Every structure is written in C-alpha cells, then in structure tokens.
Coordinates of C-alpha atoms in Angstrom, one line a residue:
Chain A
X1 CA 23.8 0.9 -21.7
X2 CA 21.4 0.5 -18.7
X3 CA 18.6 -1.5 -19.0
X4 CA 14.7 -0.4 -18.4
X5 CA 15.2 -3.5 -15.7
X6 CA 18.0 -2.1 -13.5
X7 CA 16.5 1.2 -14.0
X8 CA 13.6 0.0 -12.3
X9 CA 15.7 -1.8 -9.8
X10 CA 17.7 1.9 -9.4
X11 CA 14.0 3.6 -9.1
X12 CA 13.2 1.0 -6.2
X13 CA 16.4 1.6 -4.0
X14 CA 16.1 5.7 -4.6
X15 CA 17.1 7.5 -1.6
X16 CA 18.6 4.4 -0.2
X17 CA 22.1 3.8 -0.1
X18 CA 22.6 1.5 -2.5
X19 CA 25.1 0.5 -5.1
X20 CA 22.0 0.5 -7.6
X21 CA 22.4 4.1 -10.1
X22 CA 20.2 5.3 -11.7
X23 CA 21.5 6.0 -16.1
X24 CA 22.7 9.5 -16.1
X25 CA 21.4 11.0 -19.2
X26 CA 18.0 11.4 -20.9
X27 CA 16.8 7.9 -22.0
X28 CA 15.1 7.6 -25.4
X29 CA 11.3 8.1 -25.5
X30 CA 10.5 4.5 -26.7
X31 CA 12.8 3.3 -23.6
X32 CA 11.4 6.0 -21.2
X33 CA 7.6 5.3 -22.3
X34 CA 8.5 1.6 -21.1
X35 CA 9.5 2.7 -17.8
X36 CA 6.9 4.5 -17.4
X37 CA 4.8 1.8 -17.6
X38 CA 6.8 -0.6 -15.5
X39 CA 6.8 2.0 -13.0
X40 CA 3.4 2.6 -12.2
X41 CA 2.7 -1.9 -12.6
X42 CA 5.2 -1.7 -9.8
X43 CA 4.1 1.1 -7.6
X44 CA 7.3 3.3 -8.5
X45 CA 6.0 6.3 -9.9
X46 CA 6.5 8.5 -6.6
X47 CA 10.2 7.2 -6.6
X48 CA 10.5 8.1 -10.2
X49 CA 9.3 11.2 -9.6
X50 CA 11.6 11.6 -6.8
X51 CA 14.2 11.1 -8.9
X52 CA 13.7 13.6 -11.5
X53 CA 12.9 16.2 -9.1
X54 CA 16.0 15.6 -7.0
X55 CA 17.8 15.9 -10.9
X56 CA 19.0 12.4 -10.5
X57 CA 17.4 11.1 -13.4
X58 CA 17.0 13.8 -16.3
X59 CA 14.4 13.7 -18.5
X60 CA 13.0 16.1 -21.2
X61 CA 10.0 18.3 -21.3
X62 CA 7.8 15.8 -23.1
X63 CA 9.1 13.0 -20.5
X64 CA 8.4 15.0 -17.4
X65 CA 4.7 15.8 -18.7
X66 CA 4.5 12.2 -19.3
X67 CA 5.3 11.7 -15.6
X68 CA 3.9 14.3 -14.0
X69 CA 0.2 12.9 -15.7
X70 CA 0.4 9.7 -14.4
X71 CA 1.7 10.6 -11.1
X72 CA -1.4 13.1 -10.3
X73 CA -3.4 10.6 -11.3
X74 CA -1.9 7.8 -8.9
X75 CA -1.9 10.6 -6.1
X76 CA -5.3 11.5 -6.6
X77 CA -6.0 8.6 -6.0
X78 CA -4.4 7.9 -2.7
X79 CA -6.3 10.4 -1.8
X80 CA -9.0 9.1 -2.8
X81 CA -8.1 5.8 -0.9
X82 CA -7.0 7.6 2.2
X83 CA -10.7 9.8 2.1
X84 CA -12.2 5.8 2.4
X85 CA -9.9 4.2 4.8
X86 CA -10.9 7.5 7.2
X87 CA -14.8 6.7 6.8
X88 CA -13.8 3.1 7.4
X89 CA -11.9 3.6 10.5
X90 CA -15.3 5.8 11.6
X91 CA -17.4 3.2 10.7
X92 CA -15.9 0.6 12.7
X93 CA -15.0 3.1 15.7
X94 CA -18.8 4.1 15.8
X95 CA -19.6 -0.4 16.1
X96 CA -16.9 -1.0 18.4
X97 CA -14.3 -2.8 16.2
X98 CA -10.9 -3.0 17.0
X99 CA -8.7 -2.9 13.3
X100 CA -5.2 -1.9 12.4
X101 CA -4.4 -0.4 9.2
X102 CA -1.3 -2.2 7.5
X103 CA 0.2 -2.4 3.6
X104 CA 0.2 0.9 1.4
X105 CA -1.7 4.0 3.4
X106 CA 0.3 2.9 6.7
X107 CA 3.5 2.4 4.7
X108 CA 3.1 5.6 2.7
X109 CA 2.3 7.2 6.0
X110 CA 4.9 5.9 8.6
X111 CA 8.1 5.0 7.3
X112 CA 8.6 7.1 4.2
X113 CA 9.7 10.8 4.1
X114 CA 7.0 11.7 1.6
X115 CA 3.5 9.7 1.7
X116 CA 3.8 10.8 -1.8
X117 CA 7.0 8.0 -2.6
X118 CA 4.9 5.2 -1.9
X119 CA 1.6 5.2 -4.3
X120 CA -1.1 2.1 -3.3
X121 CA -4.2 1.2 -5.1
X122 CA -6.5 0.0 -1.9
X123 CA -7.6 0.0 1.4
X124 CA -6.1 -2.2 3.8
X125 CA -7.6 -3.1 7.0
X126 CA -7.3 -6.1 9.3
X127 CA -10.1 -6.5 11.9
X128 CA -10.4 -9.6 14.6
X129 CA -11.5 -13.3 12.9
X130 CA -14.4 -13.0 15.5
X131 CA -15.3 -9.6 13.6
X132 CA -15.0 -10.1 10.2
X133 CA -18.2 -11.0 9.4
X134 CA -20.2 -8.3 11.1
X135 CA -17.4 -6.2 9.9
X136 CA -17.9 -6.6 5.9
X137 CA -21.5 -6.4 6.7
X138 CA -21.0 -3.3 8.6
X139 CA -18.9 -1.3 5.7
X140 CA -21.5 -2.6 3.0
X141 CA -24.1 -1.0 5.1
X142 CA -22.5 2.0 5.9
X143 CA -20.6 3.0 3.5
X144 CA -22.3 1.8 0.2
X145 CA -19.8 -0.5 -0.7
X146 CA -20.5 -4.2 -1.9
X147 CA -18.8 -7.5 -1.9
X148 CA -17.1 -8.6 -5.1
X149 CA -17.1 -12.3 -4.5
X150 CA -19.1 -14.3 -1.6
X151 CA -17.2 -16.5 0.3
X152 CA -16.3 -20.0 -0.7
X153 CA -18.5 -21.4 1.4
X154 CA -20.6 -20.0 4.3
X155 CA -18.4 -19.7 7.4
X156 CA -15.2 -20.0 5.1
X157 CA -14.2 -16.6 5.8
X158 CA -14.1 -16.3 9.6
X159 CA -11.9 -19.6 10.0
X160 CA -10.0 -19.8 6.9
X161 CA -10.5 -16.6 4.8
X162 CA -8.0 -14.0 4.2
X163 CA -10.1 -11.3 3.3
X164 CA -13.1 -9.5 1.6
X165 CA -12.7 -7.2 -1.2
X166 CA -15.4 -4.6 -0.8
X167 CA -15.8 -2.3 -3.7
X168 CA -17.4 1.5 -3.4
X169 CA -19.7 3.1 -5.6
X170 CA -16.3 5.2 -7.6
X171 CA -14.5 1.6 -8.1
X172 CA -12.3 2.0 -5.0
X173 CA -11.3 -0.9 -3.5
X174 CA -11.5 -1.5 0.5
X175 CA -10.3 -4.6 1.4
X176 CA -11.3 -6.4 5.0
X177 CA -8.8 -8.6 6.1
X178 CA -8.6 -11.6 8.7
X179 CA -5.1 -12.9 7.9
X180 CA -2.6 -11.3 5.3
X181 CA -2.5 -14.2 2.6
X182 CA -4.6 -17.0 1.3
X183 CA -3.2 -20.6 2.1
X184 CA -0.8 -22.2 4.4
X185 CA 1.3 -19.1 5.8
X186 CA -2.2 -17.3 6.1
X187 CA -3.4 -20.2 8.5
X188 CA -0.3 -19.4 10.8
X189 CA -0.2 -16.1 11.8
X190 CA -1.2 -15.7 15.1
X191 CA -3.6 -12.8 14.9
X192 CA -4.0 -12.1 18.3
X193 CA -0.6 -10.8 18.4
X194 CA -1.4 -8.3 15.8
X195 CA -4.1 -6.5 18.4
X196 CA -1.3 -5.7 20.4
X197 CA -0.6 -1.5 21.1
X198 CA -0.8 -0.1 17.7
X199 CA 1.6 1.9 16.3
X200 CA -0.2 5.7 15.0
X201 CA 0.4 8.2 12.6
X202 CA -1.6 11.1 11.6
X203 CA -3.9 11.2 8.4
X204 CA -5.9 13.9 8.3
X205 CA -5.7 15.0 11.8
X206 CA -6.5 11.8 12.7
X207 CA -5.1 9.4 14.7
X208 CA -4.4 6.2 12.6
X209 CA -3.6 2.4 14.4
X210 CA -1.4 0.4 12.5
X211 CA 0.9 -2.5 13.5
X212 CA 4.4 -2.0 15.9
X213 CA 7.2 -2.1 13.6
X214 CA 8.2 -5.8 13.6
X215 CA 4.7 -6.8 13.2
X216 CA 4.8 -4.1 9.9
X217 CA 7.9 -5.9 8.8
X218 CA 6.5 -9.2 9.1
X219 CA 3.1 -9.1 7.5
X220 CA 5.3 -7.0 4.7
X221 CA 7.6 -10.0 4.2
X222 CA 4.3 -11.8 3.4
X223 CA 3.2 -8.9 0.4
X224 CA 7.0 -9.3 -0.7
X225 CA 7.3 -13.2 -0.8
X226 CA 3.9 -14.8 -0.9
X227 CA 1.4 -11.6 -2.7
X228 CA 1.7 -10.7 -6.2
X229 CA 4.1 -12.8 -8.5
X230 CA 5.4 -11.7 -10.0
X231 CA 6.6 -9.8 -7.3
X232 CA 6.3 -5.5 -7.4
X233 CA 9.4 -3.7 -6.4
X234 CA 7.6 -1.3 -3.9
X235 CA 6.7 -4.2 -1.8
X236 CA 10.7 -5.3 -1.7
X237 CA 11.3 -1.5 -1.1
X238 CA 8.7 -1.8 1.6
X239 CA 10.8 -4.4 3.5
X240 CA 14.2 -2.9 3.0
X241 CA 12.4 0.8 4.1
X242 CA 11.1 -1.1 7.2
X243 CA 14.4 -2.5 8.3
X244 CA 16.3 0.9 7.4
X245 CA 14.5 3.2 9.2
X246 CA 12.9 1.0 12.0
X247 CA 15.6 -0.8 12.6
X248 CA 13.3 -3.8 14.4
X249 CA 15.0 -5.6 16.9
X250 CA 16.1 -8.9 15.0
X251 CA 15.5 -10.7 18.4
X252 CA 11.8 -9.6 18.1
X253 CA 11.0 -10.2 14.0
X254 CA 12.7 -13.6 14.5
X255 CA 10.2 -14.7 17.6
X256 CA 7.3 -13.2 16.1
X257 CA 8.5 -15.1 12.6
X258 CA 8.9 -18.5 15.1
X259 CA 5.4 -18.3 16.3
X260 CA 3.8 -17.7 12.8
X261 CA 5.8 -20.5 11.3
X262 CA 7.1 -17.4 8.8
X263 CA 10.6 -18.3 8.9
X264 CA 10.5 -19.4 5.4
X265 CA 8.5 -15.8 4.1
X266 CA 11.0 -13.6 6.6
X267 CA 13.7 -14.8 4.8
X268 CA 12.7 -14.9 1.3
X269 CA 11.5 -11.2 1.5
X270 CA 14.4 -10.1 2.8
X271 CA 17.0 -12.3 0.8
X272 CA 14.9 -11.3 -2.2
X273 CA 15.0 -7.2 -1.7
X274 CA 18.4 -6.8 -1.1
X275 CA 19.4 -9.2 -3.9
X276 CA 16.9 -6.7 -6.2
X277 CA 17.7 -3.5 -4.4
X278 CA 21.1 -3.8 -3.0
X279 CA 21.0 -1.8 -0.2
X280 CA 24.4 -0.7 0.8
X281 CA 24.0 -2.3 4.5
X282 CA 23.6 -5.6 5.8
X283 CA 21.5 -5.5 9.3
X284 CA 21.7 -9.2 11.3
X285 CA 18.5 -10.0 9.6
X286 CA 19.7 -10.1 6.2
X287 CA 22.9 -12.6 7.5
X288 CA 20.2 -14.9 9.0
X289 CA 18.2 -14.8 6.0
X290 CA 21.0 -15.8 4.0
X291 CA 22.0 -18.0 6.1
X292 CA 18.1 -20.0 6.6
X293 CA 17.3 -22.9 4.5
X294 CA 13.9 -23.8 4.5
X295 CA 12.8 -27.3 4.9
X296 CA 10.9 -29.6 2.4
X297 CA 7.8 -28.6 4.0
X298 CA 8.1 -25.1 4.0
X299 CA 9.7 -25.6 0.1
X300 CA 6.1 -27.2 -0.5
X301 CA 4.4 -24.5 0.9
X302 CA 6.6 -21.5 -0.6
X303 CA 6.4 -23.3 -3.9
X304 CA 2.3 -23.2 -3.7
X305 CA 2.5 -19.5 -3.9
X306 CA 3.8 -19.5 -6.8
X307 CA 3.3 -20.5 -10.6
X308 CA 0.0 -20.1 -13.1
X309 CA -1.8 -22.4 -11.0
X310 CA -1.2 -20.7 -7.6
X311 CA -4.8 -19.9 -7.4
X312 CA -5.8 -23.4 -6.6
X313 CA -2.1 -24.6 -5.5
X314 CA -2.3 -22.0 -2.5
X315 CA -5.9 -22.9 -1.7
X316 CA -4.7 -26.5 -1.4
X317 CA -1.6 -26.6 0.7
X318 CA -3.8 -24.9 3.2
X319 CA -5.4 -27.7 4.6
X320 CA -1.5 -29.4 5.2
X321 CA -1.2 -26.9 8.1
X322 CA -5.3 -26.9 9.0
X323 CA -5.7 -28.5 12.5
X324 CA -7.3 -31.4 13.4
X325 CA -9.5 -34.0 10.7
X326 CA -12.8 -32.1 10.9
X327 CA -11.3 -28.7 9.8
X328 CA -9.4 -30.3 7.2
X329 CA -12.5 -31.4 5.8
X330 CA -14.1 -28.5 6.1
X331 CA -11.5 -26.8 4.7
X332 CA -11.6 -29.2 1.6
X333 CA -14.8 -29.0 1.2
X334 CA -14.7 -25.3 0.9
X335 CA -11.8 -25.4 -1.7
X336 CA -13.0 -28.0 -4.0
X337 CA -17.0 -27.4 -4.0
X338 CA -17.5 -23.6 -3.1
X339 CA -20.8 -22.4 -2.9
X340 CA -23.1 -21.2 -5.7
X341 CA -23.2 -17.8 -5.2
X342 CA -19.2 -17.8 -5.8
X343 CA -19.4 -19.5 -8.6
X344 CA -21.9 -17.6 -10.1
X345 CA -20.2 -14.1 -9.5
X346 CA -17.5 -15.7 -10.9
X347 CA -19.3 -16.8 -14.2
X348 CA -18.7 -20.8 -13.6
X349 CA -20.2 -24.2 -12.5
X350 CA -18.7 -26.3 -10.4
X351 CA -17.8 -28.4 -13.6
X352 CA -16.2 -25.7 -15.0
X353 CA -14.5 -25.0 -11.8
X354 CA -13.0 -28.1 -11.4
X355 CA -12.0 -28.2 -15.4
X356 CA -10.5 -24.9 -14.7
X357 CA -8.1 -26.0 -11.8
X358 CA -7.1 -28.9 -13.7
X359 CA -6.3 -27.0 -16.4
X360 CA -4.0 -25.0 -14.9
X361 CA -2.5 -27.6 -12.6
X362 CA -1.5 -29.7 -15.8
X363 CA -1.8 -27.1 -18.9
X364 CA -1.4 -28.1 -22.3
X365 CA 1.5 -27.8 -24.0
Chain B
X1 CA -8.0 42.9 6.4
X2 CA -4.2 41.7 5.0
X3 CA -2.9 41.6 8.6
X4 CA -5.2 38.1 9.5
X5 CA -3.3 35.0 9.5
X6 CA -4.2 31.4 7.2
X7 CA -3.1 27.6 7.6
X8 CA -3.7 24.7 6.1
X9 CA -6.8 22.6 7.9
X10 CA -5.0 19.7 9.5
X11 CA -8.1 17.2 8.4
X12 CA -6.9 18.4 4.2
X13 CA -5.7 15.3 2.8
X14 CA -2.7 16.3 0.7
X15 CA 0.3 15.0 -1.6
X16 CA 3.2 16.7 -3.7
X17 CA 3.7 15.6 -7.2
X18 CA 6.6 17.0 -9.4
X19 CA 4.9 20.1 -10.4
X20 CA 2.1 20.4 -8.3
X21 CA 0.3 20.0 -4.9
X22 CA -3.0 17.6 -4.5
X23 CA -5.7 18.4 -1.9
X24 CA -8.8 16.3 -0.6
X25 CA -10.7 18.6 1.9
X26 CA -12.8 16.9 4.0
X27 CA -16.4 15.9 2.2
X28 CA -15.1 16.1 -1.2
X29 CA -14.9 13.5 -4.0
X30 CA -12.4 15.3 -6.4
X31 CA -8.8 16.7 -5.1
X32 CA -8.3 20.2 -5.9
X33 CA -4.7 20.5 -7.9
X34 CA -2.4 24.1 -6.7
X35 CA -0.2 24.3 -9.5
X36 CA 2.3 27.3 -10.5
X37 CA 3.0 28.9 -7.1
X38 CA 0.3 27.2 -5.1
X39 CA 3.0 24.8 -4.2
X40 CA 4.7 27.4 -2.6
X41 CA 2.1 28.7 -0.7
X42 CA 1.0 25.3 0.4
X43 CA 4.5 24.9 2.1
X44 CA 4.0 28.2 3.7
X45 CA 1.2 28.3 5.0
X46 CA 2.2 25.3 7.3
X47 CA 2.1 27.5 9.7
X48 CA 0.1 30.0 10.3
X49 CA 1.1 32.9 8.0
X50 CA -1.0 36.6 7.0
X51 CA -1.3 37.6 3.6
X52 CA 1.8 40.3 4.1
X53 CA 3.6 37.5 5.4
X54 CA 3.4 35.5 2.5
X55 CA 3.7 38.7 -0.1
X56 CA 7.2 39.1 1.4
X57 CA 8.3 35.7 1.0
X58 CA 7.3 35.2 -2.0
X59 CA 8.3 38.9 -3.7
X60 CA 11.8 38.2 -1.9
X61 CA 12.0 34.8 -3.9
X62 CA 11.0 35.6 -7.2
X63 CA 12.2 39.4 -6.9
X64 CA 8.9 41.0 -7.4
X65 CA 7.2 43.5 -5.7
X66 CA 5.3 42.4 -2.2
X67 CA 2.4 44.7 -3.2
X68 CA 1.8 43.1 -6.6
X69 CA 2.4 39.7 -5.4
X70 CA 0.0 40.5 -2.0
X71 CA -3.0 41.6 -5.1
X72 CA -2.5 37.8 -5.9
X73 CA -2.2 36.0 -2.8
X74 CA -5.1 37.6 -0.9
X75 CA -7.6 36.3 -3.4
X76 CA -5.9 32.7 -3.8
X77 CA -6.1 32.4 -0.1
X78 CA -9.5 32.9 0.2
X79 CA -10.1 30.7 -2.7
X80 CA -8.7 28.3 -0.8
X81 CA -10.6 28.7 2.2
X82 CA -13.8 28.9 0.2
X83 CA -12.5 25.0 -1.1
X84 CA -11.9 24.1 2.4
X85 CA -7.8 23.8 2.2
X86 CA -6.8 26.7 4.5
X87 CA -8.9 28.5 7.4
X88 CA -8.0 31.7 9.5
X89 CA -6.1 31.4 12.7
X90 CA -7.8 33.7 15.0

C-alpha cells in the first residue's frame, strides 16, 4: 500500500517524468482527508488537482468536493495575490524603482503550463539594497499596507536585512525583499547581478520583470535548501521545473553559484529534489551536485539553517561571512540587542529575548 | 444584435480549478467563480467569438439546439461584461 508520504512525493513530480506513481485506486477518506492537508501545507493542491482531472488519481464524489473547496480557495487567492503584486509593480514604476518579481507569482507564471499548478501564499518582490527603505515606506504609503515587525535595529535592513513583510488591510502578505534569505548565504548574493535584463511574462496584460532563468534557479535553490524546514515539496518541484523546462546553461548556474558562495545551496536543492521527486533525467547539474562536497565552513553555515533554533542560529553565522571588524559589530549588535520597537511587536524584552534564544539553543530535555 | 463578437479583457486575472473557472477583473476585491459551462465559454471566448459562434459550439458539443443554447449564452455574456470579464470586439 502506498503511503500518504510517496503520494505526496508522486503529487510533487506530476506531469514530470518520473518513476514516482501516483496509487491507482480511490484512497480511503481518513487517508485522503490527510493528503489533503499535506497538500495544501506543501503548496500541492494545483498538482493534486491536476491529477484528478487528468484521471490519474481517482477519487470519489465526496473527495473531489473536498478538493475542489480548497483549491478555489487557494486560487482565489492567487488572485488575490497577483491583484497586489500588480499595484505594487505600479507603485514602484510611478517612484522610479527598479524590482524583479521572483518565487511563487513568477514561478506560477513562467515555467509552469498552468499558473493554476503552482499555488503561493505572498507577494514576492526584490528591489535594490539602496531602495529598500524608501521602498517599504513607499508601499505602506501607497498602498495601505503596514510593517509587521521593525527592523532589528535602525539601518539593519539596508545592509544586512532580507526583507520586510508588509501586510494589507485583507491579511495579504507583500513581502520586500533585499536578499533571498536571512544569514550567511543571504550576505553573499551579489545583488547587483540580479538587476541584470529581466526575464517577462504577462499578468494581466501586463508586462511582468522577473529574474533570467539561472538567476530563477538559483535564488530557488535558496527557497528549496535554506527557506522553510521542513522543506515544502513545491519549492523542490520549483527547482526540478526550472531545470526541465529552462534547461539553464550549467556553465552559467555554476558561475553565478561561484560568485554568491552558493555552491553549497545549488547542490543541496538539487541533490534534495531529485532524491524526493525522482525525475526520470539527470541534466549535468544534478551529476555535479552529487558529486560537490561542501566544506566545514559551508557544513557550518548549511547546518545554521536548520534545527528548532535556526531562528537565532541563522542570525548568528551571519556575521562569519560579514566583512570587515566594524560591520561585524554592527551586525552583532543588531542580532543580540535589537531595538525596542522589535521587541515590543514581538511581545518581549530584551531579557526575555536573550532567555528565549538560549532556550532554544540548549532546550531542556 | 447576436452577430457582435466578445473576448475575454486581457487585464482579467484568471485561474482554472477542477470544476470551475476563477476571475479577478480589474478593481475588484472578490473573484467571480464561472461554474457549469462558464468554463467552456471562458476557453472560447479566447478569441474573439459572437454569440452564434458560441451557440454552435456549444449545441454541437452537448447535442442541443444552437437556438436554445444562443437564449443562454447572450445573457451570460453580457453578464459577464457587466462584471468586467469579457468586452466587445468592435
């Protein structure tokens, strides 16, 4: 009997070729209400639904409703999404701000058949470090929307940050980014590359700049390795989708991985999706990830990422790749005594800030 | 009047789910959901398309008469344009 775990996995490689298969009869409601719900935590409910309407995964009347329910509601909600990401882009057209839109909507939008496959819960936007401030500012002026957490300290943000979640008045979240992940492998990516010619699609009738495709791939290998943990099976879809239908030069993801000391991320992402998803081809780039073997350093730093404690392990190993003795400092200072403000949003004081990273760094047991 | 021609507005904001199609038109809050045969009409009027037009396709699909089904689509289309989804092609 299949498990709800390789069903998953099958759900994840759908329309992929792939040794992964999908069970071939009804599964029982208790099993198919668990699914369900592992589906739509992993942003698999369009691939599920694929599935079924395709006939590759039968399911019965009840089932189906089940499906189709949660699936409107995750598509509405794109739209939703999509409907702010386009007064975003105007927004920061009307102030002059250069931005590329990356993760979910430019996913959804660019290398998948259906934007409907690949359902996403936010905004994603990436404007210039030199930007970001006036940026946030911008949006919350603009478009209504407010900050959920300040920054850690004043000035954090436009050297170190990764981004700001801004939230609209109907709870949808638009978040600003300056660098794709928090710590270490955030502090590396050369941004400037990313600024390069854009890649664009259409949403709306509008013209839409995202990254080129090895610069998608990349900062996908970073939502796939280094983002939520653990990690959701559409982001390993994303990076397997990425190399199957771009087909990046390796030549180019490999420089571009050199640069942003990412060599370590690259090959995770990719290692890890095709050992979920087992795609049935093996591109050069999956033979040099299987063949890379990061150093201690870079075992360090990947291990930050990861754990109950990544929180304040990520935050840390930052300042092991922050230049120079004064930004270190900074840096430090940032990480270990944020402001007020952020702790009060966050209901703490810096006692119980520090008592809270300690107690996670060495829990009880 | 069933001779002019619809299609979708390119600035809708759209997605398929099993059983149904989603729209956002531009300005609104709330998608607007086409089920039964407003899927298939969605597909069909990706291109520009006049009420007999879609009668025929549709009464040759399900095997129904194009006058009966053209009593249905004309007020559905402009339904449709009333919502924002789908405008004339002059």
């Amino acid at each position: 009997m299949t498990s709800v775990g390789d069903t998953l996995a099958a759900c994840a490689a759908y329309g992929l070729p792939t040794s992964n298969r999908l069970p071939r009869g009804p599964l029982p409601g208790e099993t198919f209400t668990t699914l369900l719900a592992h589906a739509e935590h992993h942003r698999l409910l369009g691939f599920l639904g694929a599935a079924v309407r395709d006939g590759a995964l039968v399911v019965d009347a009840d089932q189906r409703a089940d499906l189709e329910m949660k699936l409107e509601g995750w598509l509405a909600h794109a739209l939703r999404v999509e409907a702010l990401l386009l007064s975003t882009i105007d927004e920061l057209e009307r102030a002059g701000i250069d931005h590329r839109v990356f993760k979910g909507v430019a996913l959804a939008n660019t290398v998948y058949d259906d934007p409907a496959l690949r359902v996403f819960a936010d905004v994603d936007v990436l404007v210039p470090s030199t930007e970001f401030a006036t940026a946030a500012r911008l949006l919350d002026a603009t478009l209504g929307t407010q900050r959920a957490l300040p920054e850690l300290r004043p000035g954090f943000d436009t050297t170190f940050g990764r981004e700001a979640m801004l939230r609209s008045d109907g709870g949808l979240e638009l978040d600003v980014h300056r660098t794709f992940v928090d710590g270490a492998y955030g502090l590396t990516v050369d941004l400037d590359d990313l600024f390069g010619t854009p890649r664009v699609f259409t949403l709306g009738g509008r013209d839409v700049a995202t990254f080129q495709p090895a610069h998608q791939l990349l900062s996908s290998c970073y939502s796939a390795a280094l983002g939520d943990w653990p990690v959701r099976l559409a982001s390993q879809r994303d990076v397997v989708q990425l190399i199957w239908v771009d087909d990046p030069s390796a030549d180019d993801v490999l420089g571009l991985a050199r640069r942003w000391r990412s060599q370590p991320v690259v090959a995770r992402a990719i290692c890890q999706a095709w050992a979920t998803l087992e795609p049935g081809f093996t591109p050069p780039l999956v033979d040099w990830a299987r063949g890379f073997a990061p150093g201690a350093f870079d075992r360090i730093l990947l291990a930050s990422y990861r754990g109950p404690a990544r929180g304040i392990t990520t935050q840390a190993a930052g300042v092991l790749v922050v230049p120079g003795i004064r930004d270190k400092l900074l840096y430090l200072h940032a990480v270990a005594m944020p402001q007020r403000a952020y702790l009060e949003q966050r209901g703490m004081s810096s006692v119980a800030h520090w008592r809270r990273g300690l107690a996670r760094l060495w829990p009880r047991r | 009047m069933t001779s002019k021609s619809y299609r979708r507005r390119p600035d809708v904001l759209w997605r398929r789910s099993l059983d149904a199609v989603l729209c956002l038109p531009p300005g609104a809050s709330e998608p607007v959901t086409l089920a039964a045969t407003g899927p298939e009409v969605w597909d069909l009027l990706e291109r520009p398309c006049s009420v007999d037009q879609l009668a025929s396709e549709l009464a040759q699909r399900h095997g129904i008469d194009a006058q009966t089904v053209a009593r249905d689509v004309l007020p559905l289309l402009e339904r449709l344009a009333v919502l924002g989804l789908v405008g004339p092609v002059l």
